[in-house]
């Protein structure tokens, strides 16, 4: 680090803010001779070295939980930092990022601002799975956010609530006791003592999950804003959902609380990248100035700028004077007003991206709706003309899993939704396990027959999370397929990315295809039913697995654009394989063939339970199979038990029940009744036992009227099946409906 002196320091302090004695000999050397350095610039007067402060942080005496931390240069690439946080630190990718600007220093935070942060921001962030970005120091708004996150984390007992990630981005030179964090080999953990003893520095807050300590060579200065803005911009271009499978980019919202006049540059630069802002009017400082300008000067006209010759419209002279007047009113002690007023005028030109929030007048409980409307307003500003004006609002509601907002604001009957508007959001809801939205979309215009093609079904299986049983099964059969395509017998998944074979499905050769899905289902279902999806793949007539693989690899199967023949059953299988019980139940309701579908789910879960415990869901599937249909209609349930289903490979409920080893299913009254009816055949169940014994020893009596038989076309027989008020004295055959099944009936069905 170089050491340019200031005229006011008298040689004791560098322009970087550090003391002369803290600099090394290289920085103190006279390398400039008689040259005079009037201004210290980080890029010119500092040198970069590998970081010497990283790892985990433990706050001694304050918290048992460890926080991640990293000291990094101010010009570090945002992509590297984001990958570090999500891939190595294990922070969940956000569905929303709220970056709080202002409210720094030791000034007291107003009571209503504290309530907005506690009851509004943190509560809304918890329901959406958000990151909250502050300086992460034990002062001002950063301390209030840390306390609010801590309180909500303590009170939240439901696993359904998403965890809020509080991320501190602080200047390294402003952190008190920062020398405790230094260890070139990394600290796991570093012991950090919280004690504020200096007016020019501040301790880190122990309620934050991670810290990025930005170092530009300066000391006791706030110079992290540039890196923070770059990180916000990078995150705003990443996709939400599992592995970026969401339908929108991660929404990022900057929130201004109070703030000094110098923050005008920060606001202006973010607005030029179309970053939306939420300004808390009444919080003081810059927030009050901007709300005053945007609300009271909103009707001011714009005129042709006299100083510009390019024909661009600019602010009128009158508007500039009025802004300058208000600036002096809010910041009377500021010296360089001209540049700051120009910044304010530039902000005024992007006022569509700014939302003013009057926290003293509005309830903090509605803050999630305020966030949604602020982001939607900014999205509409950036959206193309062809897009539906409600598309972004819908995508945000899906991302945050707020079906209540979607029902009240978007699906209240006032909007005519097109299929194209719901398609992407439906995929987002499926992949990210949001069954309430799946149900909502299917009830409001999305036709599942048009939506689910075999290609889209493939993509759903490709979205399966790593480490699950289904993922490993798919990968096992993928390796098997790649083994036939590889020139060498020792091909593995990593080597296959270099392979010579091209993917026949216009993708990479290592992509999961419908063939792997069919092989997994064949493994789980066994010979209970015919293989799934072989007809779509064109393999129904091929018995040899080797020949089938070769045909798939040759690209003879053109199926991706075709509609799935049984969409609800296919989605039911997909959800059961991932143990998504609520979504599976919905698809089970829609698929039809309730008993067979439930038994199939039981069979799949039983096979997968040998690899991983899924006992609770398996029992619930059994309950669905056993009771629902029999309670509604006895005779129809008997028909369903022996009916061959084309959607389930030509199998019957009885065959599937045997394959699933569903003993509780066979012990159910409905199944036992069917088995008894099959045993009795056309004989009346009221036949006395002594008649049966007599006919057994004297077979010729069967040709007499000793044993009564029922006739299927007998009109009086139907009357026997109708309910009567005769109580126990009625014919017991009526208990089992009007249809009598025999072994020959089952054979021909």
PDB file of C-alpha atoms in Angstrom, residues 524-748:
ATOM      1  CA  UNK A 524     -39.969 -50.774  -9.288  1.00  0.00           C
ATOM      2  CA  UNK A 525     -43.154 -52.274 -10.720  1.00  0.00           C
ATOM      3  CA  UNK A 526     -41.670 -55.588 -11.835  1.00  0.00           C
ATOM      4  CA  UNK A 527     -43.864 -57.784 -14.018  1.00  0.00           C
ATOM      5  CA  UNK A 528     -47.091 -56.571 -12.421  1.00  0.00           C
ATOM      6  CA  UNK A 529     -47.803 -54.431 -15.474  1.00  0.00           C
ATOM      7  CA  UNK A 530     -46.444 -53.765 -18.926  1.00  0.00           C
ATOM      8  CA  UNK A 531     -43.516 -51.310 -19.230  1.00  0.00           C
ATOM      9  CA  UNK A 532     -44.399 -47.627 -19.145  1.00  0.00           C
ATOM     10  CA  UNK A 533     -43.706 -45.256 -22.067  1.00  0.00           C
ATOM     11  CA  UNK A 534     -42.433 -48.024 -24.364  1.00  0.00           C
ATOM     12  CA  UNK A 535     -45.171 -47.208 -26.844  1.00  0.00           C
ATOM     13  CA  UNK A 536     -44.127 -43.547 -26.945  1.00  0.00           C
ATOM     14  CA  UNK A 537     -40.503 -44.595 -27.396  1.00  0.00           C
ATOM     15  CA  UNK A 538     -41.488 -47.014 -30.157  1.00  0.00           C
ATOM     16  CA  UNK A 539     -40.127 -50.012 -28.257  1.00  0.00           C
ATOM     17  CA  UNK A 540     -43.313 -51.970 -27.578  1.00  0.00           C
ATOM     18  CA  UNK A 541     -42.400 -54.678 -30.103  1.00  0.00           C
ATOM     19  CA  UNK A 542     -38.740 -54.971 -29.067  1.00  0.00           C
ATOM     20  CA  UNK A 543     -38.034 -57.590 -26.430  1.00  0.00           C
ATOM     21  CA  UNK A 544     -34.253 -57.338 -26.288  1.00  0.00           C
ATOM     22  CA  UNK A 545     -32.933 -54.594 -24.024  1.00  0.00           C
ATOM     23  CA  UNK A 546     -29.811 -54.223 -26.155  1.00  0.00           C
ATOM     24  CA  UNK A 547     -31.864 -53.713 -29.324  1.00  0.00           C
ATOM     25  CA  UNK A 548     -34.099 -51.243 -27.506  1.00  0.00           C
ATOM     26  CA  UNK A 549     -31.095 -49.218 -26.382  1.00  0.00           C
ATOM     27  CA  UNK A 550     -29.665 -49.154 -29.877  1.00  0.00           C
ATOM     28  CA  UNK A 551     -32.946 -47.946 -31.306  1.00  0.00           C
ATOM     29  CA  UNK A 552     -33.126 -45.120 -28.771  1.00  0.00           C
ATOM     30  CA  UNK A 553     -29.524 -44.127 -29.483  1.00  0.00           C
ATOM     31  CA  UNK A 554     -30.126 -44.097 -33.245  1.00  0.00           C
ATOM     32  CA  UNK A 555     -32.768 -41.442 -32.741  1.00  0.00           C
ATOM     33  CA  UNK A 556     -35.657 -43.433 -34.176  1.00  0.00           C
ATOM     34  CA  UNK A 557     -37.987 -42.278 -31.390  1.00  0.00           C
ATOM     35  CA  UNK A 558     -39.599 -38.914 -32.145  1.00  0.00           C
ATOM     36  CA  UNK A 559     -41.845 -38.361 -29.177  1.00  0.00           C
ATOM     37  CA  UNK A 560     -40.926 -35.193 -27.324  1.00  0.00           C
ATOM     38  CA  UNK A 561     -43.627 -33.025 -28.913  1.00  0.00           C
ATOM     39  CA  UNK A 562     -46.364 -35.624 -28.502  1.00  0.00           C
ATOM     40  CA  UNK A 563     -48.964 -35.258 -25.786  1.00  0.00           C
ATOM     41  CA  UNK A 564     -48.728 -37.611 -22.860  1.00  0.00           C
ATOM     42  CA  UNK A 565     -51.510 -40.198 -23.132  1.00  0.00           C
ATOM     43  CA  UNK A 566     -52.257 -40.320 -19.405  1.00  0.00           C
ATOM     44  CA  UNK A 567     -51.060 -36.957 -18.029  1.00  0.00           C
ATOM     45  CA  UNK A 568     -52.546 -37.149 -14.545  1.00  0.00           C
ATOM     46  CA  UNK A 569     -51.266 -40.673 -13.945  1.00  0.00           C
ATOM     47  CA  UNK A 570     -47.821 -39.673 -15.215  1.00  0.00           C
ATOM     48  CA  UNK A 571     -47.718 -36.694 -12.862  1.00  0.00           C
ATOM     49  CA  UNK A 572     -48.950 -38.896 -10.025  1.00  0.00           C
ATOM     50  CA  UNK A 573     -46.073 -41.323 -10.593  1.00  0.00           C
ATOM     51  CA  UNK A 574     -43.592 -38.440 -10.827  1.00  0.00           C
ATOM     52  CA  UNK A 575     -44.749 -36.951  -7.521  1.00  0.00           C
ATOM     53  CA  UNK A 576     -44.888 -40.307  -5.705  1.00  0.00           C
ATOM     54  CA  UNK A 577     -41.334 -41.088  -6.786  1.00  0.00           C
ATOM     55  CA  UNK A 578     -40.266 -37.876  -5.030  1.00  0.00           C
ATOM     56  CA  UNK A 579     -42.436 -38.520  -1.961  1.00  0.00           C
ATOM     57  CA  UNK A 580     -44.458 -35.336  -2.417  1.00  0.00           C
ATOM     58  CA  UNK A 581     -47.544 -36.414  -0.531  1.00  0.00           C
ATOM     59  CA  UNK A 582     -49.773 -33.345  -0.952  1.00  0.00           C
ATOM     60  CA  UNK A 583     -49.128 -33.059  -4.664  1.00  0.00           C
ATOM     61  CA  UNK A 584     -49.533 -36.823  -5.088  1.00  0.00           C
ATOM     62  CA  UNK A 585     -52.925 -36.659  -3.410  1.00  0.00           C
ATOM     63  CA  UNK A 586     -54.105 -33.978  -5.839  1.00  0.00           C
ATOM     64  CA  UNK A 587     -52.909 -35.916  -8.873  1.00  0.00           C
ATOM     65  CA  UNK A 588     -54.516 -39.049  -7.439  1.00  0.00           C
ATOM     66  CA  UNK A 589     -57.835 -37.199  -7.260  1.00  0.00           C
ATOM     67  CA  UNK A 590     -57.529 -36.093 -10.881  1.00  0.00           C
ATOM     68  CA  UNK A 591     -56.173 -39.310 -12.385  1.00  0.00           C
ATOM     69  CA  UNK A 592     -59.261 -41.463 -11.985  1.00  0.00           C
ATOM     70  CA  UNK A 593     -59.017 -45.196 -11.253  1.00  0.00           C
ATOM     71  CA  UNK A 594     -58.562 -44.266  -7.621  1.00  0.00           C
ATOM     72  CA  UNK A 595     -57.983 -47.712  -6.180  1.00  0.00           C
ATOM     73  CA  UNK A 596     -55.485 -48.796  -8.800  1.00  0.00           C
ATOM     74  CA  UNK A 597     -53.623 -45.491  -8.640  1.00  0.00           C
ATOM     75  CA  UNK A 598     -53.336 -45.695  -4.870  1.00  0.00           C
ATOM     76  CA  UNK A 599     -52.173 -49.307  -5.014  1.00  0.00           C
ATOM     77  CA  UNK A 600     -49.585 -48.360  -7.613  1.00  0.00           C
ATOM     78  CA  UNK A 601     -48.339 -45.588  -5.361  1.00  0.00           C
ATOM     79  CA  UNK A 602     -48.177 -48.093  -2.516  1.00  0.00           C
ATOM     80  CA  UNK A 603     -46.216 -50.501  -4.713  1.00  0.00           C
ATOM     81  CA  UNK A 604     -43.730 -47.794  -5.753  1.00  0.00           C
ATOM     82  CA  UNK A 605     -43.205 -46.590  -2.204  1.00  0.00           C
ATOM     83  CA  UNK A 606     -42.827 -50.130  -0.884  1.00  0.00           C
ATOM     84  CA  UNK A 607     -40.059 -50.812  -3.377  1.00  0.00           C
ATOM     85  CA  UNK A 608     -38.368 -47.499  -2.661  1.00  0.00           C
ATOM     86  CA  UNK A 609     -38.717 -48.010   1.081  1.00  0.00           C
ATOM     87  CA  UNK A 610     -36.240 -50.836   0.762  1.00  0.00           C
ATOM     88  CA  UNK A 611     -33.734 -48.127  -0.075  1.00  0.00           C
ATOM     89  CA  UNK A 612     -35.125 -45.325   2.023  1.00  0.00           C
ATOM     90  CA  UNK A 613     -37.844 -45.162   4.690  1.00  0.00           C
ATOM     91  CA  UNK A 614     -41.126 -43.769   3.383  1.00  0.00           C
ATOM     92  CA  UNK A 615     -43.412 -45.533   5.816  1.00  0.00           C
ATOM     93  CA  UNK A 616     -45.807 -42.703   6.619  1.00  0.00           C
ATOM     94  CA  UNK A 617     -46.640 -41.837   3.014  1.00  0.00           C
ATOM     95  CA  UNK A 618     -46.947 -45.514   2.117  1.00  0.00           C
ATOM     96  CA  UNK A 619     -49.579 -46.048   4.798  1.00  0.00           C
ATOM     97  CA  UNK A 620     -51.553 -43.025   3.613  1.00  0.00           C
ATOM     98  CA  UNK A 621     -51.582 -44.438   0.072  1.00  0.00           C
ATOM     99  CA  UNK A 622     -52.883 -47.738   1.427  1.00  0.00           C
ATOM    100  CA  UNK A 623     -55.695 -45.919   3.212  1.00  0.00           C
ATOM    101  CA  UNK A 624     -56.683 -44.201  -0.035  1.00  0.00           C
ATOM    102  CA  UNK A 625     -56.715 -47.525  -1.850  1.00  0.00           C
ATOM    103  CA  UNK A 626     -58.698 -49.351   0.799  1.00  0.00           C
ATOM    104  CA  UNK A 627     -61.549 -47.081   1.701  1.00  0.00           C
ATOM    105  CA  UNK A 628     -62.437 -44.328  -0.738  1.00  0.00           C
ATOM    106  CA  UNK A 629     -64.016 -46.258  -3.588  1.00  0.00           C
ATOM    107  CA  UNK A 630     -65.709 -48.952  -1.472  1.00  0.00           C
ATOM    108  CA  UNK A 631     -67.414 -46.332   0.685  1.00  0.00           C
ATOM    109  CA  UNK A 632     -68.915 -44.642  -2.374  1.00  0.00           C
ATOM    110  CA  UNK A 633     -70.231 -47.646  -4.382  1.00  0.00           C
ATOM    111  CA  UNK A 634     -69.780 -51.333  -3.564  1.00  0.00           C
ATOM    112  CA  UNK A 635     -70.640 -52.873  -6.926  1.00  0.00           C
ATOM    113  CA  UNK A 636     -68.540 -50.411  -8.884  1.00  0.00           C
ATOM    114  CA  UNK A 637     -65.626 -51.006  -6.571  1.00  0.00           C
ATOM    115  CA  UNK A 638     -65.848 -54.733  -7.385  1.00  0.00           C
ATOM    116  CA  UNK A 639     -65.694 -53.929 -11.098  1.00  0.00           C
ATOM    117  CA  UNK A 640     -62.702 -51.677 -10.596  1.00  0.00           C
ATOM    118  CA  UNK A 641     -60.850 -54.345  -8.656  1.00  0.00           C
ATOM    119  CA  UNK A 642     -60.748 -56.712 -11.631  1.00  0.00           C
ATOM    120  CA  UNK A 643     -60.745 -54.236 -14.512  1.00  0.00           C
ATOM    121  CA  UNK A 644     -57.599 -54.049 -16.659  1.00  0.00           C
ATOM    122  CA  UNK A 645     -56.319 -50.496 -16.915  1.00  0.00           C
ATOM    123  CA  UNK A 646     -54.583 -49.315 -20.103  1.00  0.00           C
ATOM    124  CA  UNK A 647     -53.082 -46.419 -18.181  1.00  0.00           C
ATOM    125  CA  UNK A 648     -51.312 -48.761 -15.779  1.00  0.00           C
ATOM    126  CA  UNK A 649     -49.923 -51.292 -18.214  1.00  0.00           C
ATOM    127  CA  UNK A 650     -52.991 -53.534 -18.441  1.00  0.00           C
ATOM    128  CA  UNK A 651     -52.889 -54.601 -14.805  1.00  0.00           C
ATOM    129  CA  UNK A 652     -55.777 -54.956 -12.346  1.00  0.00           C
ATOM    130  CA  UNK A 653     -56.158 -53.796  -8.776  1.00  0.00           C
ATOM    131  CA  UNK A 654     -55.898 -57.343  -7.482  1.00  0.00           C
ATOM    132  CA  UNK A 655     -52.689 -57.934  -9.423  1.00  0.00           C
ATOM    133  CA  UNK A 656     -51.236 -54.639  -8.249  1.00  0.00           C
ATOM    134  CA  UNK A 657     -52.245 -55.406  -4.684  1.00  0.00           C
ATOM    135  CA  UNK A 658     -50.466 -58.751  -4.851  1.00  0.00           C
ATOM    136  CA  UNK A 659     -47.397 -57.089  -6.354  1.00  0.00           C
ATOM    137  CA  UNK A 660     -47.393 -54.452  -3.628  1.00  0.00           C
ATOM    138  CA  UNK A 661     -47.893 -57.115  -0.935  1.00  0.00           C
ATOM    139  CA  UNK A 662     -50.753 -54.994   0.386  1.00  0.00           C
ATOM    140  CA  UNK A 663     -52.034 -57.324   3.087  1.00  0.00           C
ATOM    141  CA  UNK A 664     -54.113 -54.634   4.714  1.00  0.00           C
ATOM    142  CA  UNK A 665     -55.701 -54.020   1.341  1.00  0.00           C
ATOM    143  CA  UNK A 666     -56.751 -57.665   0.995  1.00  0.00           C
ATOM    144  CA  UNK A 667     -58.098 -57.672   4.543  1.00  0.00           C
ATOM    145  CA  UNK A 668     -60.406 -54.777   3.740  1.00  0.00           C
ATOM    146  CA  UNK A 669     -64.153 -55.529   3.736  1.00  0.00           C
ATOM    147  CA  UNK A 670     -64.561 -54.538   0.109  1.00  0.00           C
ATOM    148  CA  UNK A 671     -61.854 -56.892  -1.160  1.00  0.00           C
ATOM    149  CA  UNK A 672     -63.014 -59.712   1.100  1.00  0.00           C
ATOM    150  CA  UNK A 673     -66.539 -59.260  -0.203  1.00  0.00           C
ATOM    151  CA  UNK A 674     -65.303 -59.567  -3.774  1.00  0.00           C
ATOM    152  CA  UNK A 675     -63.305 -62.686  -2.944  1.00  0.00           C
ATOM    153  CA  UNK A 676     -66.353 -64.226  -1.273  1.00  0.00           C
ATOM    154  CA  UNK A 677     -68.510 -63.323  -4.240  1.00  0.00           C
ATOM    155  CA  UNK A 678     -66.028 -64.928  -6.611  1.00  0.00           C
ATOM    156  CA  UNK A 679     -66.062 -68.090  -4.491  1.00  0.00           C
ATOM    157  CA  UNK A 680     -69.883 -68.308  -4.391  1.00  0.00           C
ATOM    158  CA  UNK A 681     -70.243 -67.487  -8.081  1.00  0.00           C
ATOM    159  CA  UNK A 682     -73.906 -67.662  -9.208  1.00  0.00           C
ATOM    160  CA  UNK A 683     -75.031 -69.491  -6.079  1.00  0.00           C
ATOM    161  CA  UNK A 684     -77.162 -67.552  -3.676  1.00  0.00           C
ATOM    162  CA  UNK A 685     -75.297 -66.766  -0.502  1.00  0.00           C
ATOM    163  CA  UNK A 686     -78.396 -67.675   1.521  1.00  0.00           C
ATOM    164  CA  UNK A 687     -77.949 -71.356   0.605  1.00  0.00           C
ATOM    165  CA  UNK A 688     -77.792 -73.475   3.755  1.00  0.00           C
ATOM    166  CA  UNK A 689     -74.566 -75.336   4.453  1.00  0.00           C
ATOM    167  CA  UNK A 690     -76.286 -78.752   4.719  1.00  0.00           C
ATOM    168  CA  UNK A 691     -77.447 -78.395   1.079  1.00  0.00           C
ATOM    169  CA  UNK A 692     -73.880 -77.792  -0.021  1.00  0.00           C
ATOM    170  CA  UNK A 693     -72.652 -80.837   1.905  1.00  0.00           C
ATOM    171  CA  UNK A 694     -75.412 -83.009   0.476  1.00  0.00           C
ATOM    172  CA  UNK A 695     -74.613 -81.873  -3.081  1.00  0.00           C
ATOM    173  CA  UNK A 696     -70.943 -82.569  -2.427  1.00  0.00           C
ATOM    174  CA  UNK A 697     -71.614 -86.219  -1.582  1.00  0.00           C
ATOM    175  CA  UNK A 698     -74.425 -86.596  -4.140  1.00  0.00           C
ATOM    176  CA  UNK A 699     -73.313 -84.599  -7.210  1.00  0.00           C
ATOM    177  CA  UNK A 700     -76.447 -85.473  -9.231  1.00  0.00           C
ATOM    178  CA  UNK A 701     -78.433 -83.195  -6.857  1.00  0.00           C
ATOM    179  CA  UNK A 702     -76.756 -80.218  -8.560  1.00  0.00           C
ATOM    180  CA  UNK A 703     -79.169 -80.749 -11.468  1.00  0.00           C
ATOM    181  CA  UNK A 704     -82.146 -80.302  -9.172  1.00  0.00           C
ATOM    182  CA  UNK A 705     -83.455 -77.184  -7.485  1.00  0.00           C
ATOM    183  CA  UNK A 706     -81.786 -78.095  -4.206  1.00  0.00           C
ATOM    184  CA  UNK A 707     -79.204 -75.306  -4.580  1.00  0.00           C
ATOM    185  CA  UNK A 708     -80.707 -72.045  -5.850  1.00  0.00           C
ATOM    186  CA  UNK A 709     -78.794 -69.992  -8.454  1.00  0.00           C
ATOM    187  CA  UNK A 710     -79.186 -66.365  -9.434  1.00  0.00           C
ATOM    188  CA  UNK A 711     -79.987 -65.329 -12.988  1.00  0.00           C
ATOM    189  CA  UNK A 712     -78.272 -62.167 -14.310  1.00  0.00           C
ATOM    190  CA  UNK A 713     -81.231 -61.123 -16.457  1.00  0.00           C
ATOM    191  CA  UNK A 714     -83.854 -61.829 -13.859  1.00  0.00           C
ATOM    192  CA  UNK A 715     -85.696 -58.563 -13.193  1.00  0.00           C
ATOM    193  CA  UNK A 716     -86.538 -59.641  -9.657  1.00  0.00           C
ATOM    194  CA  UNK A 717     -82.841 -60.071  -9.053  1.00  0.00           C
ATOM    195  CA  UNK A 718     -82.289 -56.333  -9.429  1.00  0.00           C
ATOM    196  CA  UNK A 719     -84.888 -55.680  -6.805  1.00  0.00           C
ATOM    197  CA  UNK A 720     -82.872 -57.827  -4.432  1.00  0.00           C
ATOM    198  CA  UNK A 721     -79.922 -55.487  -4.871  1.00  0.00           C
ATOM    199  CA  UNK A 722     -81.888 -52.378  -3.970  1.00  0.00           C
ATOM    200  CA  UNK A 723     -81.861 -51.116  -0.404  1.00  0.00           C
ATOM    201  CA  UNK A 724     -84.856 -52.130   1.656  1.00  0.00           C
ATOM    202  CA  UNK A 725     -86.135 -51.549   5.097  1.00  0.00           C
ATOM    203  CA  UNK A 726     -86.483 -55.220   5.940  1.00  0.00           C
ATOM    204  CA  UNK A 727     -83.408 -55.109   8.084  1.00  0.00           C
ATOM    205  CA  UNK A 728     -81.567 -58.360   8.833  1.00  0.00           C
ATOM    206  CA  UNK A 729     -84.259 -60.482   7.275  1.00  0.00           C
ATOM    207  CA  UNK A 730     -83.480 -59.412   3.680  1.00  0.00           C
ATOM    208  CA  UNK A 731     -81.575 -61.606   1.218  1.00  0.00           C
ATOM    209  CA  UNK A 732     -77.900 -61.471   2.031  1.00  0.00           C
ATOM    210  CA  UNK A 733     -77.056 -61.347  -1.698  1.00  0.00           C
ATOM    211  CA  UNK A 734     -78.288 -57.779  -1.772  1.00  0.00           C
ATOM    212  CA  UNK A 735     -75.419 -56.769   0.420  1.00  0.00           C
ATOM    213  CA  UNK A 736     -73.017 -57.252  -2.445  1.00  0.00           C
ATOM    214  CA  UNK A 737     -74.714 -55.354  -5.232  1.00  0.00           C
ATOM    215  CA  UNK A 738     -76.306 -56.615  -8.414  1.00  0.00           C
ATOM    216  CA  UNK A 739     -73.232 -57.913 -10.222  1.00  0.00           C
ATOM    217  CA  UNK A 740     -72.037 -61.433  -9.562  1.00  0.00           C
ATOM    218  CA  UNK A 741     -68.434 -62.193 -10.511  1.00  0.00           C
ATOM    219  CA  UNK A 742     -66.931 -65.564 -11.221  1.00  0.00           C
ATOM    220  CA  UNK A 743     -63.482 -66.717 -12.253  1.00  0.00           C
ATOM    221  CA  UNK A 744     -64.627 -66.804 -15.863  1.00  0.00           C
ATOM    222  CA  UNK A 745     -65.742 -63.193 -15.600  1.00  0.00           C
ATOM    223  CA  UNK A 746     -62.320 -62.155 -14.359  1.00  0.00           C
ATOM    224  CA  UNK A 747     -60.632 -64.071 -17.120  1.00  0.00           C
ATOM    225  CA  UNK A 748     -62.554 -62.246 -19.845  1.00  0.00           C
TER     226      UNK A 748
END
